[in-house]
mmCIF file with all atom_site columns, C-alpha atoms in Angstrom:
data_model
loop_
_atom_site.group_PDB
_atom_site.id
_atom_site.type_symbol
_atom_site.label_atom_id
_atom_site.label_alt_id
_atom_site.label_comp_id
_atom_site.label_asym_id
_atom_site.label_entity_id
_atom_site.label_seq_id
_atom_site.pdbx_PDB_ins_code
_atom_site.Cartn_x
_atom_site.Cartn_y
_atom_site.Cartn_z
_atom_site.occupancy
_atom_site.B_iso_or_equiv
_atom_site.pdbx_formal_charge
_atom_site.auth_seq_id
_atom_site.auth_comp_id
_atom_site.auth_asym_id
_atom_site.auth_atom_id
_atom_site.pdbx_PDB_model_num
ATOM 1   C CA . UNK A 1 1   ? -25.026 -26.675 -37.704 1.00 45.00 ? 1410 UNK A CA 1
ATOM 2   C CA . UNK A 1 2   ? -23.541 -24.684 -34.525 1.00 50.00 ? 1411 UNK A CA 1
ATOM 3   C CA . UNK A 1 3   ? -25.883 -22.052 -34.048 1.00 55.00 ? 1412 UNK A CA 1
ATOM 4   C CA . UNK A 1 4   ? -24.600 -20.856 -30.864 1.00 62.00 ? 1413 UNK A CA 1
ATOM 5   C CA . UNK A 1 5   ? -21.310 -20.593 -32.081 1.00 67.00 ? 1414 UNK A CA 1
ATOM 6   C CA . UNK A 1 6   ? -22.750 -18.533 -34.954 1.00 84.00 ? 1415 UNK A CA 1
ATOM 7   C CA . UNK A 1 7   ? -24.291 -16.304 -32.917 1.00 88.00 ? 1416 UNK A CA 1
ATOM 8   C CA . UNK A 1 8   ? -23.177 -12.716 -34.332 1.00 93.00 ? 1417 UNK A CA 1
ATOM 9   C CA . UNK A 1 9   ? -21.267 -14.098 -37.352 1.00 96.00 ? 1418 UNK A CA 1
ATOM 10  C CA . UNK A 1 10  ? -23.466 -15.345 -40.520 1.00 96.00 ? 1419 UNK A CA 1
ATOM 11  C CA . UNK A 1 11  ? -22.195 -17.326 -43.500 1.00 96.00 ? 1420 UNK A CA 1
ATOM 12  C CA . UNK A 1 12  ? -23.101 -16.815 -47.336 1.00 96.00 ? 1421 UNK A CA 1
ATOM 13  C CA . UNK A 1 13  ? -21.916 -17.819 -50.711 1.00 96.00 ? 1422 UNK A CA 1
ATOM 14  C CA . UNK A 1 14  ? -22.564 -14.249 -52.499 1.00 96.00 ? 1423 UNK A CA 1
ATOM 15  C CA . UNK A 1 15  ? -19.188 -13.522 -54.582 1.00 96.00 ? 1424 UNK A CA 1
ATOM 16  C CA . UNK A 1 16  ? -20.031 -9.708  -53.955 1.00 96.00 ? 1425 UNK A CA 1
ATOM 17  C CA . UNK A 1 17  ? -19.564 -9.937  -50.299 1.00 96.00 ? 1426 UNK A CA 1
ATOM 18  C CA . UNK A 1 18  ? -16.415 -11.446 -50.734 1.00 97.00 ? 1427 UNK A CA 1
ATOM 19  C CA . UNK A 1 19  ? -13.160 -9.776  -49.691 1.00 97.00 ? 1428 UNK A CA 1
ATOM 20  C CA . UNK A 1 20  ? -10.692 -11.441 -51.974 1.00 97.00 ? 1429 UNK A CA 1
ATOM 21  C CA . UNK A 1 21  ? -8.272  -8.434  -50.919 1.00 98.00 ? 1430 UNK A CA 1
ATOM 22  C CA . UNK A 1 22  ? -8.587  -9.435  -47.003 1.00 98.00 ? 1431 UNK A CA 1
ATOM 23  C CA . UNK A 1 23  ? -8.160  -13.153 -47.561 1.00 98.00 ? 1432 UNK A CA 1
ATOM 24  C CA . UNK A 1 24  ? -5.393  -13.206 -49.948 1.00 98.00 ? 1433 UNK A CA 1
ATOM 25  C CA . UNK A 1 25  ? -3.882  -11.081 -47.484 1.00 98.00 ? 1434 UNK A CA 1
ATOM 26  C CA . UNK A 1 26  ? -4.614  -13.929 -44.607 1.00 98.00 ? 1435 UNK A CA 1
ATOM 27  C CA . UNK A 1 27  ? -3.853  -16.826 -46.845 1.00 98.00 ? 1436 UNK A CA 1
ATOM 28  C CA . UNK A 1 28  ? -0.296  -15.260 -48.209 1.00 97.00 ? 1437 UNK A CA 1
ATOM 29  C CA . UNK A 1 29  ? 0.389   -14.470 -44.748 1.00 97.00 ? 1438 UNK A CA 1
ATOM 30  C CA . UNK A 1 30  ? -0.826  -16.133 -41.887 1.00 96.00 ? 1439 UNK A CA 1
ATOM 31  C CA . UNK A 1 31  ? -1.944  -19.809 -43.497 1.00 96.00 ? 1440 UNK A CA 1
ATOM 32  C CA . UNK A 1 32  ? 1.203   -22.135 -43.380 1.00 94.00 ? 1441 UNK A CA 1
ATOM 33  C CA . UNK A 1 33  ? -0.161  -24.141 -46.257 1.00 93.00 ? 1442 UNK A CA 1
ATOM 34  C CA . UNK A 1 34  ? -0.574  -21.050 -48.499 1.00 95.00 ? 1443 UNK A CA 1
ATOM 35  C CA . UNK A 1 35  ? 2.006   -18.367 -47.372 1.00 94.00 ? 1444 UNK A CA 1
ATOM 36  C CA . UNK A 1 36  ? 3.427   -16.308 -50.266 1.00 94.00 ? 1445 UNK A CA 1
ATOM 37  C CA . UNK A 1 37  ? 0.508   -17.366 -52.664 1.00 95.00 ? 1446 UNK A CA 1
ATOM 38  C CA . UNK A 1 38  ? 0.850   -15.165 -55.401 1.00 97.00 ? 1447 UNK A CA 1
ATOM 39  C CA . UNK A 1 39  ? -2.147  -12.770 -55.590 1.00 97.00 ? 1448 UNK A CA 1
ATOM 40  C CA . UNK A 1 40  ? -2.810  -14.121 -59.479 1.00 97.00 ? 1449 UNK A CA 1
ATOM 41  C CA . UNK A 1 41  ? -3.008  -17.585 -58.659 1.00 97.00 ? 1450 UNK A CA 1
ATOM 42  C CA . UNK A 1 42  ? -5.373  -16.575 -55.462 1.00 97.00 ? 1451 UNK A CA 1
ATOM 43  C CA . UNK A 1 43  ? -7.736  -14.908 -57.483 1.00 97.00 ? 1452 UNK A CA 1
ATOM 44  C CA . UNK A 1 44  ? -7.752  -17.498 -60.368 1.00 97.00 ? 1453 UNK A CA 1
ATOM 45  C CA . UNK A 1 45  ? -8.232  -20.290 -57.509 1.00 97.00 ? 1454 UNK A CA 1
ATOM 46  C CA . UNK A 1 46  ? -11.357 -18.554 -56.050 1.00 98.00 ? 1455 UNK A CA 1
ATOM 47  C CA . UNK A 1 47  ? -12.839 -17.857 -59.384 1.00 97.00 ? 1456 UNK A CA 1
ATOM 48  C CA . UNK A 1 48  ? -12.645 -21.246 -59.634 1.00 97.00 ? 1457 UNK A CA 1
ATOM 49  C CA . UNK A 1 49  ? -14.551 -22.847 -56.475 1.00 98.00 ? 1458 UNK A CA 1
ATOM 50  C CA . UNK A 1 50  ? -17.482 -22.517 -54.484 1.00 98.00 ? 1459 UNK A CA 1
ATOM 51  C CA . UNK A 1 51  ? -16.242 -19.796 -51.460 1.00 98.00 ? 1460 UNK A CA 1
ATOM 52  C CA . UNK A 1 52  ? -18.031 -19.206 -48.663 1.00 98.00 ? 1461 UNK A CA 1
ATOM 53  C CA . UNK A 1 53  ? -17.469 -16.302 -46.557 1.00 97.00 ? 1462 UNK A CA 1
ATOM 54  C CA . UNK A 1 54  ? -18.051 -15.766 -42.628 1.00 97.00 ? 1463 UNK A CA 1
ATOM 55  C CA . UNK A 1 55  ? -19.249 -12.108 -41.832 1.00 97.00 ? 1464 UNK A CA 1
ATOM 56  C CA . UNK A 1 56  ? -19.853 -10.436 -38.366 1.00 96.00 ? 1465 UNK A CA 1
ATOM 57  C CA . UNK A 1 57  ? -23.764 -9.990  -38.644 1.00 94.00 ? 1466 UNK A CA 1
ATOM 58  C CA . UNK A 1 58  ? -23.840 -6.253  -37.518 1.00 91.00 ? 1467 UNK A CA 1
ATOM 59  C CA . UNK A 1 59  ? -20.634 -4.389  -39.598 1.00 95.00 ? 1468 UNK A CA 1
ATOM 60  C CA . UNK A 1 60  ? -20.684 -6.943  -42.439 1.00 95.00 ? 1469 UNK A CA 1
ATOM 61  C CA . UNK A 1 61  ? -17.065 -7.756  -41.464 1.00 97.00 ? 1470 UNK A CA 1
ATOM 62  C CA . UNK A 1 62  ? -15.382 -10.469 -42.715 1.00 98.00 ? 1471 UNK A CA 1
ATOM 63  C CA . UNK A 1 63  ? -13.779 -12.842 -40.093 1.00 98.00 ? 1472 UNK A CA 1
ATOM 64  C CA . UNK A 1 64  ? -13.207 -16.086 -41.926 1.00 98.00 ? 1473 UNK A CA 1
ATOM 65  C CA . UNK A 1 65  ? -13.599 -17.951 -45.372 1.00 98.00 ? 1474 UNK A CA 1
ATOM 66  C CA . UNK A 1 66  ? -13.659 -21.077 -47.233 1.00 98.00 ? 1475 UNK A CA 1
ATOM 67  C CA . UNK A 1 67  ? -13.571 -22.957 -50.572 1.00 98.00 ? 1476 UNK A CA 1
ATOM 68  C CA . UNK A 1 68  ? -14.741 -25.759 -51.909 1.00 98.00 ? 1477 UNK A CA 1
ATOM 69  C CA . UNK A 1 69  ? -13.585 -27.326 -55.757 1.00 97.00 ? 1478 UNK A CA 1
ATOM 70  C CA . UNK A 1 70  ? -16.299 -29.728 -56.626 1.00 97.00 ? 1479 UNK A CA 1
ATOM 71  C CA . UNK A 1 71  ? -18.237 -31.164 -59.387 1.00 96.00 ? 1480 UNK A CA 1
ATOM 72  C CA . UNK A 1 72  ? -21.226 -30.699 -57.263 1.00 96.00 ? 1481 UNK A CA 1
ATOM 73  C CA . UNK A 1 73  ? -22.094 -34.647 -58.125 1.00 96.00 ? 1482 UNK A CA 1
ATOM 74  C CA . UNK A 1 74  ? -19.610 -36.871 -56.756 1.00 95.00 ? 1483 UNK A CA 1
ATOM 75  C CA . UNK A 1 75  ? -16.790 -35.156 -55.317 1.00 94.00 ? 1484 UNK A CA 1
ATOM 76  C CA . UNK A 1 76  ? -15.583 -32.210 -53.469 1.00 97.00 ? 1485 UNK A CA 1
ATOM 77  C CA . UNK A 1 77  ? -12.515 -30.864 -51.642 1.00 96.00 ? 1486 UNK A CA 1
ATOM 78  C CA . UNK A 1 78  ? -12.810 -28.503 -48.613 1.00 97.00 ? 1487 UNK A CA 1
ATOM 79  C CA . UNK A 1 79  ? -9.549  -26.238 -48.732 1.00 97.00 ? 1488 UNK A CA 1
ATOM 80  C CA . UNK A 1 80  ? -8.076  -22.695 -47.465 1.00 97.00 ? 1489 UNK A CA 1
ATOM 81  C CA . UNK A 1 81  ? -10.354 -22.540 -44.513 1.00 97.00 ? 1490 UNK A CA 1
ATOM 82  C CA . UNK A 1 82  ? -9.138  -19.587 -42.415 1.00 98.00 ? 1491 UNK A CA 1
ATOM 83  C CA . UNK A 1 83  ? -10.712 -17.900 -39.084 1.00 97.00 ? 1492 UNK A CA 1
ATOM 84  C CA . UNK A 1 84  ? -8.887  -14.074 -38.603 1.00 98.00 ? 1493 UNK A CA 1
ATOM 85  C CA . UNK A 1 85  ? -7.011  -14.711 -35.397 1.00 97.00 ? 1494 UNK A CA 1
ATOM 86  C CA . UNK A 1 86  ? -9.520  -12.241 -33.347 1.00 96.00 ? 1495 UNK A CA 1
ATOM 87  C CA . UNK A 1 87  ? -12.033 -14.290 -33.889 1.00 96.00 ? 1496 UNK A CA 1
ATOM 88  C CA . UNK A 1 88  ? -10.688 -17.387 -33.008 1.00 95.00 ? 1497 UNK A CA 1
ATOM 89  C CA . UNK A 1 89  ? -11.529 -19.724 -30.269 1.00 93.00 ? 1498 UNK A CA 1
ATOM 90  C CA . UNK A 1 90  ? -15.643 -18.693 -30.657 1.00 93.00 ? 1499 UNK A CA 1
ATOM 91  C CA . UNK A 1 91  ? -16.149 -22.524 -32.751 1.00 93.00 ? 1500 UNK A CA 1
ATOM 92  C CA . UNK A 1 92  ? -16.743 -20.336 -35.774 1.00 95.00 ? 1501 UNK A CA 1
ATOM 93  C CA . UNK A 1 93  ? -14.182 -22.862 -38.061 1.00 94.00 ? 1502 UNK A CA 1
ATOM 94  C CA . UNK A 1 94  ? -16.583 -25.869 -36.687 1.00 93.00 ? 1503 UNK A CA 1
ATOM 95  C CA . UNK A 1 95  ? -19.231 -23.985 -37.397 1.00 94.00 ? 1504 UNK A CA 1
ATOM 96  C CA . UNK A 1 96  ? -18.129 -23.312 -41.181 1.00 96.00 ? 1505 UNK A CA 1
ATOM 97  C CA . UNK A 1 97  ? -17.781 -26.674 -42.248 1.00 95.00 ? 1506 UNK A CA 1
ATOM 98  C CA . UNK A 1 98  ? -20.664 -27.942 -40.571 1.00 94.00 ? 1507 UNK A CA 1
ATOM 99  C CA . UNK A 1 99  ? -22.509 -25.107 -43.063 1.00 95.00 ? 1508 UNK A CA 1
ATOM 100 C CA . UNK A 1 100 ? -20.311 -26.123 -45.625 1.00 96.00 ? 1509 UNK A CA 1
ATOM 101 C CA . UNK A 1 101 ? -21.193 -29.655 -45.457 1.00 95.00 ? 1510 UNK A CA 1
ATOM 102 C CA . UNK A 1 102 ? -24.748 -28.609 -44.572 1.00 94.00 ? 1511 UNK A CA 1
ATOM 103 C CA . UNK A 1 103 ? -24.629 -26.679 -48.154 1.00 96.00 ? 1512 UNK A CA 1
ATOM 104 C CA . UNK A 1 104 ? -23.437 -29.798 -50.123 1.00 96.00 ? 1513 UNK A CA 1
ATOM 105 C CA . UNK A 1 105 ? -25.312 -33.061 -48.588 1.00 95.00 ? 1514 UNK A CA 1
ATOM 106 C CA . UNK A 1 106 ? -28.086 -32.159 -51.201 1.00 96.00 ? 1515 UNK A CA 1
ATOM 107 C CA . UNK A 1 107 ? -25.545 -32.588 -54.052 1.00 96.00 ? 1516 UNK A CA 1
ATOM 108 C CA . UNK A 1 108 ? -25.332 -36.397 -53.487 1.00 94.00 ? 1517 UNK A CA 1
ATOM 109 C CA . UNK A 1 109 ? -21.652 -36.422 -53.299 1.00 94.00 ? 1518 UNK A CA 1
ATOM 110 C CA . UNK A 1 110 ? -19.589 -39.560 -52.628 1.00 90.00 ? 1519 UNK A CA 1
ATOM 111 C CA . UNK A 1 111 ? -16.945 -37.952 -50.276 1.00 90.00 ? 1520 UNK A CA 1
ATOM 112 C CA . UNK A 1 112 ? -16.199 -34.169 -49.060 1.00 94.00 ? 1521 UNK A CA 1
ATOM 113 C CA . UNK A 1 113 ? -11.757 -34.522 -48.562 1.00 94.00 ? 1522 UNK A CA 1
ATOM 114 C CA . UNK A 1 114 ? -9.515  -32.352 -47.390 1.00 94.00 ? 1523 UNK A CA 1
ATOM 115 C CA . UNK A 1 115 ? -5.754  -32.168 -45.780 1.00 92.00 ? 1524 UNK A CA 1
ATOM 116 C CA . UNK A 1 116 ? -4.560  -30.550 -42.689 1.00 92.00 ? 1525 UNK A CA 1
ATOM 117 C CA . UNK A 1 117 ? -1.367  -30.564 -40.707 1.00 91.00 ? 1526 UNK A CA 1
ATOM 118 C CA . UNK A 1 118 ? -2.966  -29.808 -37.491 1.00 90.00 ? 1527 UNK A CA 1
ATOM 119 C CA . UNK A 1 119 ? -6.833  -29.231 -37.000 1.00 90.00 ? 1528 UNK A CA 1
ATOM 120 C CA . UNK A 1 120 ? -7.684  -32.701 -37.420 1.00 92.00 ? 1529 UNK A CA 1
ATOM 121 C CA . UNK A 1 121 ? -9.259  -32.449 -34.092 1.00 89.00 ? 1530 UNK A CA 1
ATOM 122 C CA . UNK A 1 122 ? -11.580 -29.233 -35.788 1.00 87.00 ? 1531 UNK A CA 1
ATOM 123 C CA . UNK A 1 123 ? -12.785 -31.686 -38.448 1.00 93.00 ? 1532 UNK A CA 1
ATOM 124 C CA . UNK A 1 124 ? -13.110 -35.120 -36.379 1.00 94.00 ? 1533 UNK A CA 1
ATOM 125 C CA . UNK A 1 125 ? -16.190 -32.980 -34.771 1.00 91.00 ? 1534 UNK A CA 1
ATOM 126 C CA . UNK A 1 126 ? -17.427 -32.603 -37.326 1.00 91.00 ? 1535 UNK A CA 1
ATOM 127 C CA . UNK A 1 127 ? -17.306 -36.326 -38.487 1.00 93.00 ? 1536 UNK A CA 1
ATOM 128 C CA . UNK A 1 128 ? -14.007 -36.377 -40.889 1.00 94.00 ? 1537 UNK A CA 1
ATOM 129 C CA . UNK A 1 129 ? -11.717 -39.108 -40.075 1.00 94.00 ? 1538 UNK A CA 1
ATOM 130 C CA . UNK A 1 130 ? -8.173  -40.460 -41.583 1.00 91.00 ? 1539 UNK A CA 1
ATOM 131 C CA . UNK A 1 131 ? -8.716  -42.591 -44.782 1.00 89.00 ? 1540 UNK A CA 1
ATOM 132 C CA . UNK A 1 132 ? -10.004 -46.286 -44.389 1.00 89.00 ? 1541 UNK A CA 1
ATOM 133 C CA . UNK A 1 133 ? -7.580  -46.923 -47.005 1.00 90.00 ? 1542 UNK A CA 1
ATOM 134 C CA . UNK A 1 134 ? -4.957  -44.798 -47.757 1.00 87.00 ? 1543 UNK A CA 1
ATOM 135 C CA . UNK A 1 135 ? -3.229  -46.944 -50.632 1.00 90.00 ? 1544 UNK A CA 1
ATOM 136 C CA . UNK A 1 136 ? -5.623  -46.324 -52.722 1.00 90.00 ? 1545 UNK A CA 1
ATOM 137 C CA . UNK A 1 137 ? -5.139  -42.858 -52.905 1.00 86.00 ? 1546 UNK A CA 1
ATOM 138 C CA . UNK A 1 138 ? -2.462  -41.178 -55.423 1.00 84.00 ? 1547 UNK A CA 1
ATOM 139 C CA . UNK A 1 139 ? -1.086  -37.890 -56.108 1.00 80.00 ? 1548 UNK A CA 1
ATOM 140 C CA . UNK A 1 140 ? 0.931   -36.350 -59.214 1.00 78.00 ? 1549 UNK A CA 1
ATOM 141 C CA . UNK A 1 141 ? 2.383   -33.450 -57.743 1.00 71.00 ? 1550 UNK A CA 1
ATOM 142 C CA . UNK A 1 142 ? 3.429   -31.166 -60.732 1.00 67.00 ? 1551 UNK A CA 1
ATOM 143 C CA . UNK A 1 143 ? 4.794   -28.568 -58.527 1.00 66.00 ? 1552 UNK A CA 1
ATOM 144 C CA . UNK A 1 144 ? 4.445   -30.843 -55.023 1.00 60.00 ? 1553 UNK A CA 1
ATOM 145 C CA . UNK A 1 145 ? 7.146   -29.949 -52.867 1.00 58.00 ? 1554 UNK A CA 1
ATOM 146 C CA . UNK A 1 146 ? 6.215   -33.002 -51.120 1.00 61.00 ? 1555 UNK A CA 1
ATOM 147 C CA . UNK A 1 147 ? 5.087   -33.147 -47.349 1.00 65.00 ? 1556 UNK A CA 1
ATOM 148 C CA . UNK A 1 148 ? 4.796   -30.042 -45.380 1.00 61.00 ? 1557 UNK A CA 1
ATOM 149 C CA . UNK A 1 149 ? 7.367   -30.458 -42.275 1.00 62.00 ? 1558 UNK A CA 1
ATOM 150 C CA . UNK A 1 150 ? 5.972   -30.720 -38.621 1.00 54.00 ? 1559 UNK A CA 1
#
C-alpha cells in the first residue's frame, strides 16, 4: 500500500464512520457514472457492499470512499470510488484500492473487476489491465442505457 500518499488520511471499513449523506451527495453530483442516483437506491446499494471510507486522520473528515459487492470467495467488483475534489491529486484514489485490494487478497478471490471511462491509468498502477478476453464476458442490462458517451 501507498503509505506516503496516506500520510494524514486513514482508511476503515466501520459503517458508523460512514457519511452516506456526504457521498450520496458526491456520487449524485459530481460522479459521471452515478449523477442523479436517487438517494433510496444509494442507500440500499451501500447496505449492500463492503464500503470503505477515506478520513483525514486529525478532524475525522471524510475525503473519499469506496465499495466493493463480493461474495468474499470468488468474486468481487470495485465500484463508486470517489476522491472530494480538494483532495485530489495527493495519490489518495491509488492509495484506496491498493487497501482495498490489500483488504481482499486473503479472501482467495478469482478476480477483483471494475469499469471506468477514464482512470484506467489510476488502476493500471495498481496492476488492473483490459480483459485478456473480452468475448467471454456478457451483460443483461435491465435498465442499461448502454455505453456511457466519451
Amino acid at each position: 500500500m501507498n503509505d506516503r500518499a496516506l500520510d494524514g488520511y486513514e482508511i476503515s471499513t466501520d459503517p458508523v464512520r460512514l457519511d452516506t449523506d456526504l457521498v450520496h451527495y458526491w456520487l449524485a453530483t459530481d460522479a459521471y457514472w452515478a449523477v442523479d442516483r436517487p438517494r433510496e437506491l444509494h442507500d440500499r446499494a451501500v447496505a449492500g457492499s463492503l464500503n470503505f471510507g477515506l478520513y483525514a486522520s486529525g478532524s475525522g473528515r471524510q475525503a473519499g470512499y469506496a465499495r466493493v459487492v463480493t461474495d468474499h470467495a470468488t468474486f468481487a467488483w470495485l465500484c463508486d470510488v470517489y476522491i472530494c475534489r480538494d483532495d485530489r491529486g495527493k495519490g489518495l484514489g491509488t492509495a484506496l484500492v491498493e487497501a482495498i485490494a490489500d483488504h481482499l487478497t486473503p479472501c482467495g478471490l478469482s478476480r477483483l473487476t471494475l469499469a471506468t471511462k477514464d482512470a484506467h491509468g489510476v488502476y493500471e498502477k495498481i496492476g488492473f489491465r483490459a480483459l485478456v478476453a473480452p468475448e467471454q464476458w456478457m451483460t443483461l442490462g435491465l435498465i442499461d442505457p448502454g455505453p456511457v458517451e466519451m
